[in-house]
Coordinates of C-alpha atoms in Angstrom, one line a residue:
M1206 CA 89.8 223.3 90.0
K1207 CA 86.5 224.2 88.2
R1208 CA 84.1 225.5 90.7
L1209 CA 81.0 223.6 92.1
F1210 CA 78.0 226.2 91.6
L1211 CA 75.6 226.5 94.1
V1212 CA 71.6 227.4 93.0
I1213 CA 69.6 228.5 95.9
A1214 CA 65.8 227.3 94.9
A1215 CA 63.1 225.8 96.4
L1216 CA 63.2 223.2 93.9
F1217 CA 65.9 221.5 95.7
S1218 CA 65.8 219.1 99.0
T1219 CA 65.9 219.9 102.1
V1220 CA 69.0 217.9 102.6
F1221 CA 70.7 220.0 99.8
T1222 CA 69.8 223.0 101.5
A1223 CA 70.3 222.4 104.6
A1224 CA 74.0 222.2 103.7
V1225 CA 73.9 225.8 102.2
Q1226 CA 72.1 227.3 104.8
A1227 CA 74.8 226.6 107.5
Q1228 CA 76.5 229.6 109.2
E1229 CA 79.8 230.5 109.2
L1230 CA 81.5 228.5 106.4
P1231 CA 85.2 228.4 106.7
E1232 CA 87.0 230.0 103.8
F1233 CA 88.4 227.4 101.4
T1234 CA 91.9 228.5 100.6
K1235 CA 93.0 225.9 98.2
G1236 CA 91.0 227.0 95.2
E1237 CA 87.2 227.4 94.3
A1238 CA 85.1 224.5 96.1
F1239 CA 82.1 223.8 97.5
V1240 CA 82.4 224.0 101.1
F1241 CA 79.3 222.6 103.2
D1242 CA 78.7 221.6 106.9
L1243 CA 78.6 218.4 107.4
Q1244 CA 76.1 218.2 110.8
A1245 CA 73.5 220.7 108.8
I1246 CA 72.8 217.5 106.6
P1247 CA 70.3 215.1 108.3
G1248 CA 71.1 211.4 108.6
K1249 CA 74.5 210.1 110.2
A1250 CA 77.8 209.4 108.0
N1251 CA 80.6 208.1 109.9
D1252 CA 82.4 205.8 107.5
G1253 CA 82.6 206.4 103.6
I1254 CA 82.1 208.5 101.0
K1255 CA 80.2 207.6 97.8
V1256 CA 80.2 209.5 94.6
K1257 CA 78.2 209.5 91.4
N1258 CA 78.1 211.0 87.9
I1259 CA 74.8 212.1 86.5
S1260 CA 76.0 215.1 84.5
S1261 CA 77.1 215.2 81.3
S1262 CA 80.6 215.9 82.3
T1263 CA 83.2 213.0 81.8
Y1264 CA 86.4 211.7 83.3
F1265 CA 86.8 214.2 85.6
G1266 CA 88.8 213.7 89.2
I1267 CA 87.3 214.9 92.5
T1268 CA 88.9 216.0 96.1
V1269 CA 87.6 216.3 99.4
Y1270 CA 89.0 218.2 102.2
G1271 CA 88.2 218.2 105.7
Y1272 CA 88.6 221.2 108.1
Q1273 CA 90.1 221.2 111.3
N1274 CA 92.2 223.7 113.7
G1275 CA 92.4 226.3 110.5
I1276 CA 93.8 223.9 108.2
W1277 CA 92.2 222.1 105.1
K1278 CA 93.1 218.3 105.1
N1279 CA 93.5 216.2 102.2
T1280 CA 90.6 213.5 102.9
A1281 CA 89.5 211.5 100.3
T1282 CA 90.1 211.5 96.1
G1283 CA 88.4 209.5 93.1
F1284 CA 87.5 209.5 89.4
L1285 CA 84.1 209.6 87.6
K1286 CA 84.2 208.5 83.9
K1287 CA 80.8 208.6 82.2
Q1288 CA 77.2 209.4 83.1
G1289 CA 75.7 206.9 85.5
D1290 CA 79.3 206.0 87.0
T1291 CA 79.8 205.7 90.6
D1292 CA 82.8 205.5 93.1
T1293 CA 83.6 204.5 96.9
L1294 CA 86.7 207.7 97.3
M1295 CA 89.4 206.4 99.2
C1296 CA 89.6 208.1 102.3
D1297 CA 92.2 209.1 105.1
Y1298 CA 90.0 209.5 107.7
K1299 CA 86.7 208.8 109.1
I1300 CA 83.6 211.2 108.2
K1301 CA 83.0 211.9 111.6
K1302 CA 86.3 213.5 111.9
F1303 CA 85.2 216.6 110.5
R1304 CA 82.3 218.9 110.6
Y1305 CA 83.0 221.3 107.5
Y1306 CA 84.1 219.6 104.0
A1307 CA 85.1 221.3 100.9
V1308 CA 84.4 219.3 97.7
T1309 CA 86.6 220.2 94.6
T1310 CA 86.6 218.7 90.6
N1311 CA 89.0 219.1 87.4
S1312 CA 85.6 218.8 85.4
Q1313 CA 85.7 221.5 82.3
Q1314 CA 81.8 222.4 83.4
P1315 CA 80.5 223.7 86.3
L1316 CA 78.5 221.0 88.2
V1317 CA 75.8 221.1 90.9
P1318 CA 76.2 218.9 94.0
L1319 CA 73.4 217.0 95.5
I1320 CA 74.5 215.6 99.1
S1321 CA 73.0 213.0 101.3
K1322 CA 73.7 210.6 104.3
I1323 CA 72.6 206.9 103.6
N1324 CA 73.5 204.0 105.2
N1325 CA 76.2 205.8 107.6
D1326 CA 77.9 207.0 104.5
L1327 CA 78.1 210.5 102.8
Y1328 CA 76.8 210.5 99.2
I1329 CA 77.9 213.2 96.9
T1330 CA 76.4 213.0 93.3
F1331 CA 77.4 215.5 90.7
S1332 CA 74.3 216.9 88.4
D1333 CA 74.5 219.7 85.8
G1334 CA 71.6 221.2 87.9
L1335 CA 68.2 220.3 88.2
P1336 CA 65.2 220.8 86.0
E1337 CA 63.4 224.3 85.2
P1338 CA 60.5 224.9 87.6
D1339 CA 58.0 224.7 84.1
K1340 CA 59.2 221.5 83.1
I1341 CA 58.4 220.1 86.7
D1342 CA 55.0 222.1 86.9
N1343 CA 54.0 220.5 83.3
A1344 CA 55.0 217.0 84.0
A1345 CA 52.3 214.1 84.4
V1346 CA 51.4 213.1 88.0
Y1347 CA 51.3 209.6 89.2
D1348 CA 49.4 208.4 92.0
L1349 CA 51.1 205.8 94.0
K1350 CA 48.0 205.0 96.0
G1351 CA 46.1 203.8 92.9
I1352 CA 49.1 201.1 92.2
S1353 CA 48.5 197.7 94.0
G1354 CA 51.1 196.2 96.3
R1355 CA 53.6 198.0 98.6
F1356 CA 56.8 200.4 98.0
E1357 CA 58.7 200.5 101.1
D1358 CA 62.9 200.4 99.9
N1359 CA 64.1 201.2 96.4
M1360 CA 63.3 202.6 93.2
K1361 CA 64.3 200.7 90.2
I1362 CA 63.8 202.2 86.5
S1363 CA 64.6 199.8 83.2
S1364 CA 64.1 201.0 79.7
S1365 CA 62.9 199.7 76.2
A1366 CA 63.0 202.8 74.4
D1367 CA 65.1 203.4 71.6
F1368 CA 68.0 206.1 72.5
D1369 CA 71.8 205.4 72.5
S1370 CA 73.4 208.0 74.9
P1371 CA 73.2 208.5 78.6
C1372 CA 69.7 210.3 80.4
T1373 CA 69.1 211.0 83.8
F1374 CA 65.4 211.1 85.3
F1375 CA 64.7 213.3 88.3
I1376 CA 62.3 211.7 90.5
Y1377 CA 59.7 214.3 92.9
G1378 CA 57.6 213.3 95.4
S1379 CA 54.7 215.1 97.2
Y1380 CA 51.9 214.5 100.0
Y1381 CA 49.7 217.4 98.8
P1382 CA 50.4 218.5 94.8
E1383 CA 48.8 221.9 95.6
N1384 CA 51.9 222.2 97.8
G1385 CA 54.5 221.4 95.3
F1386 CA 56.9 219.0 94.7
T1387 CA 60.3 217.4 96.7
L1388 CA 63.1 216.0 95.0
L1389 CA 63.4 212.6 95.6
S1390 CA 66.1 210.8 93.5
A1391 CA 67.8 210.5 90.4
L1392 CA 68.2 207.5 88.3
T1393 CA 70.6 207.1 85.6
L1394 CA 69.9 205.2 82.4
K1395 CA 73.3 204.9 80.1
N1396 CA 71.1 203.8 77.2
G1397 CA 67.6 202.9 75.9
E1398 CA 68.6 198.8 77.2
D1399 CA 69.7 199.7 80.8
T1400 CA 68.4 199.6 84.1
D1401 CA 69.1 201.4 87.4
S1402 CA 68.0 201.6 90.8
T1403 CA 68.5 203.5 94.1
D1404 CA 68.0 203.6 97.7
V1405 CA 69.5 207.2 98.0
Y1406 CA 67.4 209.9 98.6
Y1407 CA 67.4 213.8 99.2
T1408 CA 64.8 214.2 101.5
T1409 CA 64.4 213.0 105.3
E1410 CA 60.9 212.0 105.3
K1411 CA 59.7 208.3 105.0
I1412 CA 60.1 207.4 101.0
R1413 CA 56.6 205.1 101.4
G1414 CA 54.8 208.4 102.4
Y1415 CA 54.9 210.3 99.4
R1416 CA 51.4 209.5 97.3
Y1417 CA 52.4 211.1 94.2
I1418 CA 55.6 211.1 92.5
K1419 CA 56.8 212.6 88.9
I1420 CA 59.3 211.9 86.6
I1421 CA 61.3 214.4 84.6
P1422 CA 64.1 213.3 81.9
A1423 CA 66.9 215.5 82.1
S1424 CA 67.1 215.6 78.2
D1425 CA 64.0 216.7 76.0
R1426 CA 63.4 213.3 74.6
D1427 CA 59.5 212.5 74.8
F1428 CA 59.2 209.2 77.2
T1429 CA 56.4 207.3 78.7
F1430 CA 56.4 205.8 82.0
T1431 CA 54.6 202.8 83.7
L1432 CA 54.8 202.1 87.1
Y1433 CA 54.1 199.1 89.4
K1434 CA 55.1 197.6 92.5
K1435 CA 57.2 194.3 93.5
H1436 CA 58.9 193.2 96.3
N1437 CA 58.4 196.3 98.3
D1438 CA 60.3 198.6 95.5
L1439 CA 59.0 200.6 92.8
Y1440 CA 59.3 199.8 89.1
I1441 CA 58.9 202.7 86.4
E1442 CA 59.4 201.5 83.1
V1443 CA 61.1 203.6 80.1
K1444 CA 59.1 203.7 76.8

């Protein structure tokens, strides 16, 4: 199994770093894996495991193990195809049965996992890694207070741009820009005519509380963005 590389940096969300900072993680004895403490991640996850691929890796299998009484038990398996693909893993146990988890893949390249708990499920998003700090620093800032309407729930993205390969857009938010930006979510467009939406966020704060956001594409393409609010959702148009 290829290792799921872990990068500890201030850019990572509080949800992600919470898993990193867990103490005395048990050693995974079945190869290399990303091991985390479920209790260190805020929220509830008692039911299932859902995964998403926002990386450039394609067609890879996933195996999740739970740790109990000194033994790593095969807990769930799944498969992800292209960028933007999602899957609900086949689970042999309830998530709450284990405190410690290990995630492995057979991807041919290193992957960085983003982990959160949403709607009583555990979400694992596989990425190539987060944008470089200077790319975040230089991105345009959008003031959501200056956009009429309400934003309470989901983010939705659509495109009329001219591109035919997948691209992931990282959404960062801040209460006060001078204090830095936090990763909120990531949305993927499979091509220039695609749409995507999410209610999966990598922050424990109320999403509607963020006044400022930045949108950073994973690719080096130049995009322009138009934002508006509708039906309590935030819409992002890519051009």
